[in-house]
Amino acid sequence: MLLRWLGTARNVSECSPAGLKIGFPWSAGSSPAVRTILLALALTGCNPRPDSGAVIVSAIGTPPRLADAARHDLSPPDRMLLDSTAEGLVRFDAAGQIEPGLAERWIVIDDGRSYIFRLREAQWPDGSDVTADDVVSNLRREIAPGSRNPLAPFLTAIDEIVVMTPQVIEVRLARPRPDLLKLFAQPELAVWHRANGGGAGPMRVARAGRSPLLRPAFDPSRADPEDRRSTAPEQDVRLIGERAARAIVRFTAHDSDLVSGGTFVDWPLLALGNVARINTAIDPAAGLFGLAIVNRNGFLADSGNRAALNGAIDRAAITNAIAPDWELAERILPEQLDSAAPPAVPSWSLLTPDQRRSAARERVAAWPGGTVRLRIAMPDGPGATLVYGQLAASLLAIGITPARVRLTDPADLTLIDLVAPYDSARWYLANACDLCGDQARAALLAARDAPTMSERARLIAAADIALNDDVSFIPIARPWRWSLVALRLRQWHANPRAWHPLNRLRNDPTSS
């Protein structure tokens, strides 16, 4: 398991095996979240949670709602519930790798233009069999023109999905896509039976409510007909959706086993919690964290001004305000991926920080419109406040007056914080092109429609250069994703997807 530990402690206690009290250097202030944690500290003991009974999971967000992927406003707890109760053709395992879902096996032929899946035996919640027709009609709906599914724009290479036999389906592509399986593993492509109001597992809702209890679904392929409907209590999972402060308090009180879905927004709250270092884990998440330029009027209408602003941002100050080992980024692409060339490097990368700031100040001072003001849309939360503070300092240092606004308000710059669902350079470029120029957008479309992998790689490299020149996105860092993990969850693994299936948290007690 890849763990990055919190820093040296000074102020707040944590439990260690010897009862040693350690703390963390951070001044918390007096927000409601902080008061929630401080109030709970006096009630928190050092007794470890027993390795028995249902696994209790706190997912940061609103209480989960059982609904299919066609709804476009799925919260992180919603996605976890959907992934648990309805699987796609394939799914992610605990390490973020592809494992069978509804498809027990598959082959790829015709130079990556055809994926053939053989379906396993599976049942809907009412006991009826999952059929190839069910799967095909569901997937067709999710990729159809006008679909609200957020993955639909990245599935345009699919030409048709057809039933070959009652157990076999084929996905035919107009253009090769070697990364298709990772898209099919996303919860947004889980197969959902609307008439039955659910999916085929791997878990079922055993008790509904604001914090549903999930239990392994009946698997008709299990060998022993006498034992196939029995499950151990340790295989159950109770899923709670709640604010980060409440989730941290629940974990430190030993009333839960996992806090999942943590981001930079709530990371500073851990400094107030009685959390042992061994329970704190960071995913090596791949994706985008930076500022999308969403208004090209005024000062931001000029690409030279946008580039100067990009270079003037003090990324190290921003990341260090959250954690000293938060990896910063100056380029849109984290690595070459499926591009034909290494990531495009911004023109200012060879300049010193002082030279960058000086060049930016000159541009701001020469701006004929007078004072330059930029509205920056940010989420709420202590981590976002720390990031905004350092970002504002960078802007003030070059003569720009910043103003923080909500994510739903009109803005000039909007914070983007996304984990990549698959490893394609085009995903990064497409999500960095919130409001990019015509040339960059045309380059992206050309890469999408490339007929061969080699041509696609060449056009992705060209699109990367076009977006770099256009400066429609200001990269700052990799996404920051954290979890609190009890030692009983032996299958939990940090991974680049930052995705942790609820059926892959602890060893199967029946197999040991």
mmCIF file of C-alpha atoms in Angstrom, residues 307-317 328 330 348-361 394 397-398:
data_model
loop_
_atom_site.group_PDB
_atom_site.id
_atom_site.type_symbol
_atom_site.label_atom_id
_atom_site.label_comp_id
_atom_site.label_asym_id
_atom_site.label_seq_id
_atom_site.Cartn_x
_atom_site.Cartn_y
_atom_site.Cartn_z
ATOM 1 C CA ALA A 307 0.665 32.834 -20.502
ATOM 2 C CA ALA A 308 2.127 35.522 -18.215
ATOM 3 C CA LEU A 309 -0.529 34.750 -15.614
ATOM 4 C CA ASN A 310 0.218 31.022 -15.935
ATOM 5 C CA GLY A 311 3.915 31.578 -15.323
ATOM 6 C CA ALA A 312 3.400 33.917 -12.365
ATOM 7 C CA ILE A 313 1.498 31.384 -10.243
ATOM 8 C CA ASP A 314 3.618 30.166 -7.321
ATOM 9 C CA ARG A 315 2.716 26.480 -7.477
ATOM 10 C CA ALA A 316 5.112 25.434 -4.728
ATOM 11 C CA ALA A 317 3.498 27.895 -2.291
ATOM 12 C CA LEU A 328 2.896 20.216 -8.473
ATOM 13 C CA GLU A 330 3.367 22.936 -14.907
ATOM 14 C CA TRP A 348 8.077 30.507 -19.524
ATOM 15 C CA SER A 349 9.410 27.254 -18.015
ATOM 16 C CA LEU A 350 13.075 28.251 -18.489
ATOM 17 C CA LEU A 351 12.628 31.585 -16.716
ATOM 18 C CA THR A 352 13.259 32.052 -13.011
ATOM 19 C CA PRO A 353 10.265 32.783 -10.751
ATOM 20 C CA ASP A 354 11.405 36.411 -10.429
ATOM 21 C CA GLN A 355 11.637 36.769 -14.202
ATOM 22 C CA ARG A 356 8.143 35.317 -14.613
ATOM 23 C CA ARG A 357 6.648 37.697 -12.071
ATOM 24 C CA SER A 358 8.461 40.664 -13.571
ATOM 25 C CA ALA A 359 7.168 39.875 -17.072
ATOM 26 C CA ALA A 360 3.632 39.452 -15.743
ATOM 27 C CA ARG A 361 3.781 42.747 -13.804
ATOM 28 C CA SER A 394 0.564 35.329 -6.571
ATOM 29 C CA ALA A 397 2.303 40.258 -6.489
ATOM 30 C CA ILE A 398 1.853 41.073 -10.203
#
